[in-house]
Short mmCIF file of C-alpha atoms in Angstrom, two decimals:
data_model
loop_
_atom_site.label_atom_id
_atom_site.label_comp_id
_atom_site.label_asym_id
_atom_site.label_seq_id
_atom_site.Cartn_x
_atom_site.Cartn_y
_atom_site.Cartn_z
CA ALA E 1 4.01 29.51 -14.30
CA PRO E 2 6.17 26.41 -13.87
CA GLU E 3 5.92 23.76 -16.57
CA GLN E 4 3.55 20.89 -15.83
CA ILE E 5 5.56 17.65 -15.53
CA GLU E 6 3.71 14.42 -16.34
CA ILE E 7 4.73 11.31 -14.42
CA ALA E 8 3.07 7.89 -14.39
CA SER E 9 3.69 5.00 -12.00
CA ARG E 10 3.16 1.24 -12.02
CA ALA E 11 3.21 -1.12 -9.04
CA PRO E 12 1.97 -4.56 -7.96
CA VAL E 13 -1.60 -5.13 -6.81
CA LYS E 14 -2.47 -8.27 -4.87
CA ALA E 15 -6.12 -8.78 -4.02
CA VAL E 16 -8.62 -11.56 -4.63
CA LEU E 17 -9.94 -9.87 -7.80
CA SER E 18 -6.77 -8.07 -8.99
CA GLY E 19 -6.48 -10.46 -11.94
CA TYR E 20 -9.49 -8.67 -13.41
CA LEU E 21 -7.86 -5.23 -13.50
CA ARG E 22 -7.24 -3.67 -16.94
CA GLU E 23 -3.60 -4.72 -16.47
CA ALA E 24 -3.84 -7.82 -14.29
CA ASP E 25 -2.29 -7.46 -10.83
CA GLU E 26 -0.97 -3.97 -11.57
CA GLY E 27 -1.95 -0.43 -10.60
CA THR E 28 -0.51 3.03 -10.05
CA GLY E 29 0.57 2.32 -6.46
CA ILE E 30 1.33 -0.69 -4.32
CA PHE E 31 -1.89 -2.29 -3.05
CA GLU E 32 -1.69 -5.66 -1.37
CA ARG E 33 -4.69 -7.01 0.49
CA GLU E 34 -3.42 -10.59 0.56
CA GLY E 35 -0.37 -12.27 2.06
CA TRP E 36 0.66 -9.82 4.80
CA THR E 37 0.65 -10.02 8.58
CA ALA E 38 2.41 -8.02 11.27
CA GLY E 39 6.13 -8.80 11.42
CA LEU E 40 6.53 -9.82 7.77
CA SER E 41 8.78 -7.80 5.51
CA GLY E 42 9.37 -7.65 1.79
CA GLN E 43 10.30 -5.48 -1.12
CA ARG E 44 8.26 -4.30 -4.10
CA THR E 45 9.12 -2.29 -7.19
CA LEU E 46 7.40 1.00 -7.93
CA THR E 47 8.23 2.16 -11.48
CA PHE E 48 8.04 5.81 -12.54
CA THR E 49 8.01 7.19 -16.10
CA ARG E 50 8.29 10.93 -16.83
CA SER E 51 6.68 11.87 -20.16
CA SER E 52 7.14 15.65 -20.30
CA GLY E 53 9.58 18.37 -19.34
CA SER E 54 13.30 18.65 -19.94
CA ALA E 55 15.06 16.29 -22.35
CA ARG E 56 17.72 15.90 -19.63
CA PRO E 57 17.12 13.63 -16.61
CA MET E 58 15.33 15.36 -13.74
CA LYS E 59 15.94 14.71 -10.05
CA PHE E 60 13.03 14.34 -7.63
CA GLN E 61 13.04 13.96 -3.85
CA LEU E 62 10.92 11.03 -2.61
CA ARG E 63 9.02 11.99 0.53
CA TRP E 64 6.44 9.94 2.41
CA SER E 65 3.23 11.39 3.88
CA GLY E 66 1.21 9.52 6.48
CA ASN E 67 3.76 6.73 6.76
CA ASP E 68 3.67 4.84 10.07
CA GLY E 69 7.06 3.28 9.30
CA THR E 70 5.69 0.46 7.13
CA PHE E 71 7.22 1.83 3.91
CA SER E 72 10.77 2.94 3.12
CA GLY E 73 12.80 3.53 -0.01
CA PRO E 74 15.31 5.81 -1.69
CA SER E 75 15.28 9.52 -0.81
CA GLU E 76 15.60 10.64 -4.43
CA ILE E 77 15.19 9.41 -7.99
CA MET E 78 16.49 10.57 -11.39
CA LEU E 79 13.89 10.35 -14.14
CA PRO E 80 15.02 10.59 -17.77
CA LEU E 81 12.40 11.46 -20.37
CA ASN E 82 10.20 8.51 -21.45
CA LYS E 83 12.29 5.82 -19.73
CA PRO E 84 10.86 3.79 -16.81
CA VAL E 85 12.92 3.90 -13.61
CA ALA E 86 12.37 1.38 -10.81
CA ALA E 87 12.41 2.32 -7.14
CA ALA E 88 12.78 -0.50 -4.59
CA ILE E 89 10.27 -0.02 -1.78
CA SER E 90 10.72 -1.95 1.47
CA ILE E 91 7.59 -2.95 3.35
CA ALA E 92 7.49 -4.02 7.01
CA PRO E 93 4.15 -3.62 8.85
CA LYS E 94 4.68 -3.77 12.61
CA THR E 95 0.99 -4.21 13.45
CA ASN E 96 -2.01 -5.86 11.83
CA GLY E 97 -4.44 -3.58 10.02
CA VAL E 98 -4.33 -1.15 7.11
CA HIS E 99 -1.07 0.70 6.45
CA CYS E 100 -1.28 3.53 3.89
CA ALA E 101 1.22 6.17 2.85
CA VAL E 102 1.44 8.64 -0.01
CA LEU E 103 4.77 8.80 -1.85
CA ASN E 104 5.41 12.36 -3.07
CA LEU E 105 7.83 13.27 -5.86
CA VAL E 106 9.13 16.80 -5.26
CA SER E 107 11.08 18.67 -7.96
CA ALA E 108 14.45 20.36 -7.43
CA ALA E 109 12.51 23.66 -7.26
CA GLY E 110 10.45 22.27 -4.36
CA ALA E 111 7.24 21.74 -6.33
CA LEU E 112 5.05 18.74 -5.50
CA THR E 113 5.03 17.06 -8.91
CA TYR E 114 3.45 13.63 -8.40
CA GLN E 115 1.74 11.63 -5.64
CA VAL E 116 0.88 7.96 -5.39
CA MET E 117 -0.96 6.09 -2.62
CA ASN E 118 0.49 2.80 -1.35
CA THR E 119 -1.47 0.38 0.84
CA ILE E 120 -0.67 -2.85 2.65
CA VAL E 121 -3.29 -4.76 4.65
CA ALA E 122 -1.75 -6.98 7.33
CA ALA E 123 -4.37 -9.50 8.42
CA GLU E 124 -4.52 -11.71 11.46
CA GLN E 125 -4.24 -15.39 10.60
CA LEU E 126 -6.71 -18.11 11.54
CA ASP E 127 -4.54 -21.21 11.91
CA ARG E 128 -3.59 -24.11 14.16
CA ARG E 129 -1.30 -21.89 16.28
CA ASN E 130 -4.35 -19.96 17.58
CA SER E 131 -6.75 -22.95 17.38
CA PHE E 132 -8.53 -21.11 14.56
CA THR E 133 -9.81 -18.57 17.07
CA ILE E 134 -9.25 -14.83 17.30
CA ALA E 135 -10.83 -12.65 19.99
CA ARG E 136 -10.64 -8.86 19.89
CA GLN E 137 -12.23 -6.03 21.81
CA GLY E 138 -12.75 -2.66 20.22
CA HIS E 139 -14.60 0.59 20.49
CA ALA E 140 -16.33 2.70 17.88
CA GLU E 141 -17.75 6.17 18.32
CA TRP E 142 -21.46 6.67 17.60
CA LEU E 143 -22.18 6.03 13.87
CA HIS E 144 -18.59 4.91 13.24
CA SER E 145 -17.05 1.47 12.87
CA GLN E 146 -14.08 -0.60 13.98
CA SER E 147 -12.39 -2.83 11.37
CA TYR E 148 -10.49 -6.08 11.81
CA PHE E 149 -8.76 -7.95 9.01
CA ILE E 150 -8.60 -11.73 9.22
CA ASN E 151 -7.20 -14.16 6.68
CA VAL E 152 -9.56 -17.13 6.47
CA PRO E 153 -7.75 -20.20 5.10
CA VAL E 154 -8.78 -21.44 1.66
CA GLY E 155 -11.26 -24.29 1.91
CA THR E 156 -12.70 -23.19 5.25
CA PRO E 157 -16.25 -24.59 5.24
CA ALA E 158 -17.68 -22.11 7.78
CA LEU E 159 -16.77 -18.99 9.70
CA ARG E 160 -18.48 -17.92 12.88
CA VAL E 161 -18.31 -14.34 14.09
CA ASP E 162 -19.73 -13.43 17.49
CA VAL E 163 -20.28 -9.75 18.25
CA ALA E 164 -21.36 -8.38 21.60
CA ILE E 165 -22.48 -4.77 21.59
CA ALA E 166 -22.27 -3.06 24.96
CA ASP E 167 -23.39 0.40 26.00
#
């Protein structure tokens, strides 16, 4: 049986309550619920540390699963033993909504060695440009839901949501 390779990852987390995480604003994968909208782009660092296996550096292919084009980064990474290595991940959501992708580390032998989920939520903005109004139509199958993400400005005294349910 192939040797089990242990890898850990660290990445930024940005959500209203992320300061209360065990390590404030940090998790295993990128998770940002705040600050994104369609058309924005940026870069984040995803750090990997290999803690078992060969004493020599090991090469892994980086392959995305479920990526709608929001995430991109290097195609491979060399991980020495017990030394963190940073991978620059570019983020560019083209549409508002939730964008998730799993980053897979695949060994030289083709074995899936590590996976980490990455999530960006691009919200619509309530602001002067849209007169603080957003109107959307959607459809949900029976016993399902339709989600919309809206950034409500800090200090907003009230928010009104009108929903019309049609047959």
